[in-house]
Amino acid sequence: MAKAKGYAVPAAGAPLAPFTFDRREPNADDVVIAIKHCGVCHSDIHMVDNGWGQSVYPIVPGHEITGVVTAVGSGVTKFKEGDRVGVGCFVDSCTTCAARDLDREQYMPGLVLTYSGFEPGSDLPTYGGYSDHMVVKEGYVLSIPDNLALDAAAPLLCAGITLYSPLRHWNAGPGKSVAILGMGGLGHMGVKLAHALGAEVTVLSQTLSKQEDGLKMGADHYYATSDPKTFETLAGTLDLIICTVSAGIDWGAYLSLLKVDGTMVLVGAPEEPVPLNAFALIPGRRTLAGSMIGSIKETQEMLDFCGQHGIVADIETIAIDQINEAYQRMAKSDVRYRFVIDMATL
Ligand code: NAP
Ligand code: ZN
């Protein structure tokens, strides 16, 4: 075991505070990573509050991790000391199950979350990226393209892939009219990625306060959902809506913006159930779907795509001791557009 330093919550509702814990010694197939930056995802807030009822305490959050390799196990072939790498939302998955599917491994039953899960075959909790170092199997480590800065690339590991995967799955591209609902950490990545994929991009935000930024990031249209006229103007016009909102909304009102055969994909994961009138779907043969992060293969594809297009997150860098304040600001949608912790401040 090696001692690690981080920030953790001991129980639901407690603030994050300094925490010392053990990381395992590297096995032959492990990579040791000195963490340089970690993005702050709204899922971190749901998890520390036990909002989804699945949290394992103490929690060291963080699954938008970038850093540098400091050591590799004897069997590691893809990475060497000094490589710039990333780790996202999971650090292991099914390795034996017959249904193992490398294109969809995030949906396999053996998925091990980067934090608030358990190390495979043990009762040691997994601890995330608000910490100084990590030990991760090489199959779950990503390469960061050379032209992307490690701080602004960190949010690609969750926010980036969570938008890239449904945009690709539902064929966002030329001729497709795609709306991104919620202009937060996930949403702003969705605008950049959907634009780079060639889709016509509409942002649906509560107000017009981020309109200028949204248009610069590649949106073609920008509407305030607080204005009832938005729903009249856009009725039946969209092929695809990706909903990144972290709270409950009027689902039926948004479904009415879809064309016949349009799809609304939930990536935002509110803590309350989604109530729905069947007639929000039936008359337009509309689909309401969900999507979760992406496979390791797809995450590397997304990172390479971002490297080719020069896409990173718009970030506000914070010191680790500002993390509790950052959570409070995120709860008020007061972030442009992702907090990233500089781990040198730990
Ligand atoms: P975020 O940065 O806080 O952004 C959420 C955005 O939703 C806000 O910026 C705001 O956009 C909008 N919003 C918030 N409260 C709202 C309300 N009451 N009514 C209407 N709009 C509201 O959060 P994030 O990190 O992007 O995460 C968003 C959600 O995705 C969270 O639930 C998170 O857990 C989930 N998530 C899911 C996956 C997955 O794999 N499916 C992965 C990562 C995160 P405007 O200011 O533009 O209105
Ligand atoms: Zn996340």
Coordinates of C-alpha atoms and ligand atoms in Angstrom, one line a residue:
M1 CA 0.0 0.0 0.0
A2 CA 1.1 3.6 -0.7
K3 CA -0.2 6.5 1.2
A4 CA -2.3 9.0 -0.8
K5 CA -3.5 12.5 0.0
G6 CA -6.9 13.8 -1.1
Y7 CA -10.1 15.5 -0.2
A8 CA -13.1 13.4 1.0
V9 CA -16.6 13.5 2.5
P10 CA -17.0 11.1 5.4
A11 CA -20.9 11.0 5.2
A12 CA -23.8 12.5 3.2
G13 CA -24.1 16.2 3.8
A14 CA -20.6 16.7 5.2
P15 CA -18.2 19.2 3.6
L16 CA -15.1 18.0 1.7
A17 CA -12.0 18.0 3.9
P18 CA -8.4 16.7 3.7
F19 CA -8.1 12.9 3.8
T20 CA -5.2 10.4 3.9
F21 CA -5.8 6.9 2.5
D22 CA -4.1 3.8 1.0
R23 CA -3.7 3.1 -2.7
R24 CA -2.8 -0.4 -3.8
E25 CA 0.7 -1.3 -4.9
P26 CA 0.8 -1.5 -8.8
N27 CA 0.2 -4.9 -10.3
A28 CA 1.9 -6.0 -13.6
D29 CA -0.9 -4.4 -15.7
D30 CA -1.2 -1.2 -13.7
V31 CA -0.1 2.4 -14.4
V32 CA 0.7 4.8 -11.6
I33 CA -0.4 8.4 -12.4
A34 CA 0.6 11.6 -10.7
I35 CA -2.7 13.6 -10.9
K36 CA -2.3 17.1 -12.2
H37 CA -5.9 18.2 -12.7
C38 CA -9.4 17.0 -11.9
G39 CA -12.6 18.5 -13.3
V40 CA -15.6 18.9 -11.0
C41 CA -18.7 17.2 -12.4
H42 CA -22.2 17.7 -11.1
S43 CA -22.3 13.9 -10.5
D44 CA -19.7 14.6 -7.8
I45 CA -22.4 16.7 -6.0
H46 CA -25.1 14.0 -6.5
M47 CA -22.7 11.4 -5.2
V48 CA -21.4 13.2 -2.1
D49 CA -25.0 14.0 -1.1
N50 CA -26.1 10.4 -1.8
G51 CA -28.7 11.9 -4.1
W52 CA -29.0 8.7 -6.2
G53 CA -28.9 6.4 -3.1
Q54 CA -25.8 4.4 -4.2
S55 CA -22.9 6.2 -2.5
V56 CA -20.2 4.3 -0.6
Y57 CA -18.4 6.5 2.1
P58 CA -15.9 7.9 2.6
I59 CA -15.9 9.4 -0.9
V60 CA -12.9 10.9 -2.7
P61 CA -14.8 12.3 -5.7
G62 CA -13.4 13.1 -9.1
H63 CA -13.6 11.3 -12.5
E64 CA -12.3 13.9 -14.9
I65 CA -8.6 13.2 -14.2
T66 CA -5.5 14.1 -16.1
G67 CA -1.9 13.6 -15.1
V68 CA 1.5 12.1 -15.9
V69 CA 2.6 8.5 -15.7
T70 CA 5.2 8.0 -12.9
A71 CA 5.6 4.2 -13.1
V72 CA 4.2 1.2 -15.0
G73 CA 3.9 -2.5 -14.1
S74 CA 6.1 -5.1 -15.9
G75 CA 3.3 -6.1 -18.3
V76 CA 2.3 -2.7 -19.4
T77 CA 2.8 -2.1 -23.1
K78 CA 0.8 1.1 -24.0
F79 CA 2.3 3.6 -21.5
K80 CA 5.6 4.7 -20.1
E81 CA 6.9 7.1 -17.5
G82 CA 6.2 10.7 -18.5
D83 CA 3.2 10.0 -20.8
R84 CA 0.3 12.5 -20.5
V85 CA -2.8 10.4 -19.6
G86 CA -6.4 10.6 -18.4
V87 CA -8.9 8.5 -16.4
G88 CA -12.6 8.9 -16.6
C89 CA -15.6 7.4 -14.8
F90 CA -14.6 3.8 -14.6
V91 CA -11.4 1.8 -13.8
D92 CA -12.5 -1.7 -14.5
S93 CA -15.4 -3.7 -16.1
C94 CA -16.3 -7.3 -17.0
T95 CA -13.2 -9.2 -17.9
T96 CA -14.7 -12.7 -18.0
C97 CA -18.4 -12.2 -18.7
A98 CA -19.6 -13.7 -22.0
A99 CA -21.5 -10.5 -22.8
R100 CA -18.3 -8.4 -22.6
D101 CA -18.6 -5.9 -25.3
L102 CA -15.7 -3.4 -25.7
D103 CA -17.9 -1.0 -27.6
R104 CA -20.4 -0.8 -24.8
E105 CA -18.5 -1.8 -21.7
Q106 CA -20.0 1.1 -19.7
Y107 CA -23.2 -0.8 -19.7
M108 CA -21.7 -4.2 -18.5
P109 CA -22.6 -5.4 -15.0
G110 CA -19.0 -5.6 -13.8
L111 CA -18.4 -1.9 -14.2
V112 CA -16.2 -0.5 -11.4
L113 CA -16.7 3.3 -10.9
T114 CA -13.6 5.4 -10.4
Y115 CA -14.9 6.4 -7.0
S116 CA -17.6 5.1 -4.6
G117 CA -17.2 1.6 -6.0
F118 CA -15.0 -1.3 -4.8
E119 CA -11.7 -2.5 -6.1
P120 CA -12.4 -5.8 -8.0
G121 CA -12.3 -8.8 -5.7
S122 CA -11.9 -6.7 -2.5
D123 CA -13.7 -4.5 0.0
L124 CA -11.3 -1.6 -0.6
P125 CA -13.4 1.4 -1.9
T126 CA -12.3 3.1 -5.1
Y127 CA -11.1 6.6 -4.5
G128 CA -11.3 9.3 -7.3
G129 CA -9.3 12.1 -8.7
Y130 CA -9.4 14.8 -5.9
S131 CA -6.1 13.2 -4.8
D132 CA -2.4 13.2 -5.5
H133 CA -2.0 9.9 -7.4
M134 CA -3.8 6.8 -8.7
V135 CA -3.1 3.2 -9.7
V136 CA -5.2 2.2 -12.7
K137 CA -5.2 -0.9 -15.0
E138 CA -3.7 0.2 -18.3
G139 CA -6.8 -0.8 -20.2
Y140 CA -8.7 2.0 -18.5
V141 CA -6.1 4.7 -19.0
L142 CA -6.5 7.1 -21.9
S143 CA -3.9 9.1 -23.9
I144 CA -4.2 12.9 -24.0
P145 CA -3.3 14.3 -27.4
D146 CA -0.1 16.5 -27.3
N147 CA -1.9 19.7 -28.4
L148 CA -4.5 19.6 -25.5
A149 CA -3.5 21.2 -22.2
L150 CA -4.0 18.9 -19.3
D151 CA -6.2 21.3 -17.3
A152 CA -8.7 22.2 -20.0
A153 CA -8.7 18.5 -21.3
A154 CA -9.6 17.1 -17.9
P155 CA -13.4 17.6 -18.4
L156 CA -13.3 15.7 -21.7
L157 CA -13.0 12.5 -19.6
C158 CA -16.6 12.8 -18.4
A159 CA -18.4 15.8 -19.8
G160 CA -16.8 15.3 -23.2
I161 CA -17.5 11.6 -23.7
T162 CA -21.0 11.9 -22.1
L163 CA -22.0 14.2 -25.0
Y164 CA -19.9 12.7 -27.8
S165 CA -21.3 9.2 -27.3
P166 CA -25.0 10.1 -27.8
L167 CA -24.2 12.6 -30.5
R168 CA -22.5 9.9 -32.5
H169 CA -25.0 7.2 -31.6
W170 CA -27.9 9.3 -32.9
N171 CA -26.0 10.5 -35.9
A172 CA -25.6 14.2 -35.1
G173 CA -24.0 15.7 -38.3
P174 CA -24.8 17.7 -41.4
G175 CA -28.5 18.1 -42.0
K176 CA -29.4 17.2 -38.4
S177 CA -30.9 19.8 -36.1
V178 CA -29.6 19.2 -32.6
A179 CA -30.5 21.0 -29.4
I180 CA -28.4 21.0 -26.2
L181 CA -30.6 21.6 -23.2
G182 CA -28.6 23.2 -20.3
M183 CA -25.5 25.2 -20.9
G184 CA -23.3 23.8 -18.0
G185 CA -20.2 21.6 -18.0
L186 CA -21.8 18.9 -20.1
G187 CA -23.8 21.3 -22.2
H188 CA -21.0 23.5 -23.4
M189 CA -19.0 20.5 -24.5
G190 CA -22.1 19.3 -26.4
V191 CA -22.3 22.6 -28.2
K192 CA -18.6 22.4 -29.3
L193 CA -18.8 18.7 -30.3
A194 CA -22.1 18.9 -32.1
H195 CA -20.8 21.9 -34.1
A196 CA -17.6 20.1 -34.9
L197 CA -19.6 17.1 -36.1
G198 CA -21.4 19.4 -38.5
A199 CA -24.9 19.5 -37.0
E200 CA -27.1 22.6 -36.8
V201 CA -26.9 23.5 -33.1
T202 CA -29.5 25.1 -30.9
V203 CA -28.9 25.9 -27.2
L204 CA -31.8 25.8 -24.8
S205 CA -30.8 27.6 -21.6
Q206 CA -32.8 29.0 -18.7
T207 CA -31.8 32.6 -19.7
L208 CA -29.8 34.4 -22.4
S209 CA -27.0 35.2 -20.0
K210 CA -24.6 32.8 -21.7
Q211 CA -25.7 33.5 -25.3
E212 CA -22.6 35.2 -26.5
D213 CA -20.4 32.4 -25.2
G214 CA -22.7 29.7 -26.8
L215 CA -22.6 31.4 -30.2
K216 CA -18.8 31.6 -30.0
M217 CA -18.6 27.9 -29.2
G218 CA -20.5 27.1 -32.3
A219 CA -24.2 27.3 -31.6
D220 CA -26.3 28.5 -34.5
H221 CA -29.3 29.4 -32.4
Y222 CA -29.8 30.2 -28.7
Y223 CA -33.1 30.4 -26.8
A224 CA -34.2 31.1 -23.3
T225 CA -36.5 28.4 -21.9
S226 CA -37.9 30.9 -19.4
D227 CA -39.6 32.6 -22.4
P228 CA -42.8 30.7 -23.4
K229 CA -42.4 31.9 -27.0
T230 CA -39.4 29.6 -27.4
F231 CA -41.7 26.6 -27.2
E232 CA -44.0 28.1 -29.9
T233 CA -41.1 29.0 -32.2
L234 CA -39.3 25.6 -32.0
A235 CA -42.4 23.3 -31.8
G236 CA -41.7 20.2 -34.0
T237 CA -38.3 21.4 -35.4
L238 CA -35.6 19.3 -33.8
D239 CA -34.2 15.9 -34.7
L240 CA -32.4 15.4 -31.4
I241 CA -32.3 17.0 -28.0
I242 CA -29.6 16.1 -25.5
C243 CA -30.8 17.0 -22.0
T244 CA -28.0 17.8 -19.6
V245 CA -30.2 19.3 -16.9
S246 CA -29.4 18.1 -13.4
A247 CA -32.9 18.8 -12.0
G248 CA -36.5 18.0 -12.9
I249 CA -38.1 19.9 -15.8
D250 CA -41.3 19.9 -17.8
W251 CA -40.3 16.9 -20.0
G252 CA -43.4 17.0 -22.1
A253 CA -42.8 20.6 -23.1
Y254 CA -39.3 19.7 -24.5
L255 CA -40.5 16.5 -26.2
S256 CA -43.0 18.7 -28.2
L257 CA -40.0 20.4 -29.8
L258 CA -39.1 17.2 -31.6
K259 CA -39.9 16.4 -35.2
V260 CA -41.8 13.2 -36.0
D261 CA -39.3 10.3 -35.1
G262 CA -37.2 12.7 -33.1
T263 CA -35.3 11.6 -30.0
M264 CA -34.6 13.2 -26.7
V265 CA -31.7 11.7 -24.8
L266 CA -31.3 12.1 -21.1
V267 CA -27.8 12.4 -19.9
G268 CA -28.6 14.8 -17.0
A269 CA -29.6 12.6 -14.1
P270 CA -32.0 14.4 -11.7
E271 CA -32.6 12.8 -8.3
E272 CA -36.4 12.7 -8.8
P273 CA -38.3 10.4 -11.2
V274 CA -39.3 11.6 -14.7
P275 CA -43.1 12.1 -14.9
L276 CA -44.4 11.9 -18.4
N277 CA -47.8 12.0 -20.3
A278 CA -47.9 9.2 -22.9
F279 CA -49.1 11.7 -25.4
A280 CA -45.8 13.6 -25.3
L281 CA -44.4 10.6 -27.2
I282 CA -47.3 8.9 -29.1
P283 CA -48.4 11.5 -31.7
G284 CA -44.9 12.1 -33.0
R285 CA -43.5 8.6 -32.7
R286 CA -41.0 10.2 -30.5
T287 CA -38.3 8.5 -28.4
L288 CA -37.1 9.3 -24.9
A289 CA -33.8 7.7 -24.3
G290 CA -30.8 7.7 -21.9
S291 CA -27.1 7.5 -22.4
M292 CA -24.2 6.9 -20.0
I293 CA -20.6 8.1 -20.6
G294 CA -18.9 6.0 -23.3
S295 CA -16.6 3.0 -23.7
I296 CA -12.8 3.3 -23.3
K297 CA -12.5 2.8 -27.1
E298 CA -15.0 5.6 -27.8
T299 CA -13.4 7.9 -25.1
Q300 CA -10.1 7.6 -26.9
E301 CA -11.8 8.2 -30.2
M302 CA -13.4 11.4 -28.7
L303 CA -10.0 12.6 -27.3
D304 CA -8.4 12.1 -30.7
F305 CA -11.3 14.0 -32.3
C306 CA -10.9 16.8 -29.8
G307 CA -7.1 16.8 -30.6
Q308 CA -7.8 17.1 -34.3
H309 CA -10.4 19.9 -33.8
G310 CA -8.6 21.7 -30.9
I311 CA -11.6 21.2 -28.6
V312 CA -11.2 21.5 -24.8
A313 CA -13.5 22.7 -22.0
D314 CA -13.8 26.4 -21.0
I315 CA -12.5 26.2 -17.4
E316 CA -12.2 28.1 -14.2
T317 CA -9.2 26.7 -12.3
I318 CA -9.5 26.4 -8.5
A319 CA -7.4 25.4 -5.6
I320 CA -8.5 22.3 -3.8
D321 CA -9.6 24.2 -0.7
Q322 CA -12.1 26.1 -2.8
I323 CA -14.0 22.9 -3.6
N324 CA -16.9 23.4 -1.2
E325 CA -17.5 26.9 -2.5
A326 CA -17.3 25.6 -6.1
Y327 CA -20.1 23.0 -5.3
Q328 CA -22.3 25.8 -4.0
R329 CA -21.7 27.9 -7.1
M330 CA -22.4 24.9 -9.4
A331 CA -25.8 24.4 -7.6
K332 CA -26.7 27.9 -8.8
S333 CA -25.4 27.3 -12.4
D334 CA -22.7 29.9 -11.6
V335 CA -19.7 28.4 -13.5
R336 CA -18.3 29.1 -16.9
Y337 CA -18.2 26.3 -17.7
R338 CA -16.2 23.7 -15.7
F339 CA -14.3 24.0 -12.4
V340 CA -11.0 22.2 -12.6
I341 CA -8.9 21.6 -9.5
D342 CA -5.2 22.3 -9.8
M343 CA -3.8 19.4 -7.8
A344 CA -0.5 21.2 -7.1
T345 CA -2.6 23.0 -4.4
L346 CA -3.3 19.8 -2.5
Ligands
NAP1 P1 -23.8 21.6 -14.5 O1 -22.5 22.1 -15.0 O2 -24.3 22.0 -13.1 O3 -24.9 22.0 -15.6 C1 -26.2 21.7 -15.5 C2 -27.0 22.8 -16.3 O4 -28.4 22.4 -16.2 C3 -26.9 24.2 -15.7 O5 -25.8 24.9 -16.2 C4 -28.2 24.8 -16.2 O6 -28.1 25.3 -17.5 C5 -29.2 23.6 -16.2 N1 -30.0 23.6 -15.0 C6 -29.7 23.3 -13.7 N2 -30.7 23.4 -12.9 C7 -31.8 23.6 -13.7 C8 -33.2 23.7 -13.5 N3 -33.7 23.6 -12.2 N4 -34.0 23.9 -14.5 C9 -33.5 24.0 -15.8 N5 -32.2 23.9 -16.1 C10 -31.4 23.7 -15.0 O7 -23.8 20.0 -14.4 P2 -23.1 19.0 -15.4 O8 -21.8 18.6 -14.7 O9 -23.1 19.4 -16.8 O10 -24.0 17.7 -15.2 C11 -25.4 17.7 -15.6 C12 -26.1 16.4 -15.2 O11 -25.6 15.4 -16.0 C13 -26.0 16.0 -13.8 O12 -27.2 15.5 -13.3 C14 -24.9 14.9 -13.8 O13 -25.0 14.0 -12.7 C15 -25.3 14.3 -15.1 N6 -24.2 13.5 -15.7 C16 -24.6 12.4 -16.4 C17 -23.6 11.6 -17.0 C18 -24.1 10.4 -17.9 O14 -23.2 9.6 -18.2 N7 -25.3 10.3 -18.2 C19 -22.3 11.9 -17.0 C20 -21.9 13.1 -16.3 C21 -22.9 13.9 -15.7 P3 -28.5 26.7 -17.9 O15 -27.8 27.7 -16.9 O16 -28.0 26.9 -19.3 O17 -30.0 26.8 -17.8
ZN2 ZN -19.1 13.2 -14.5

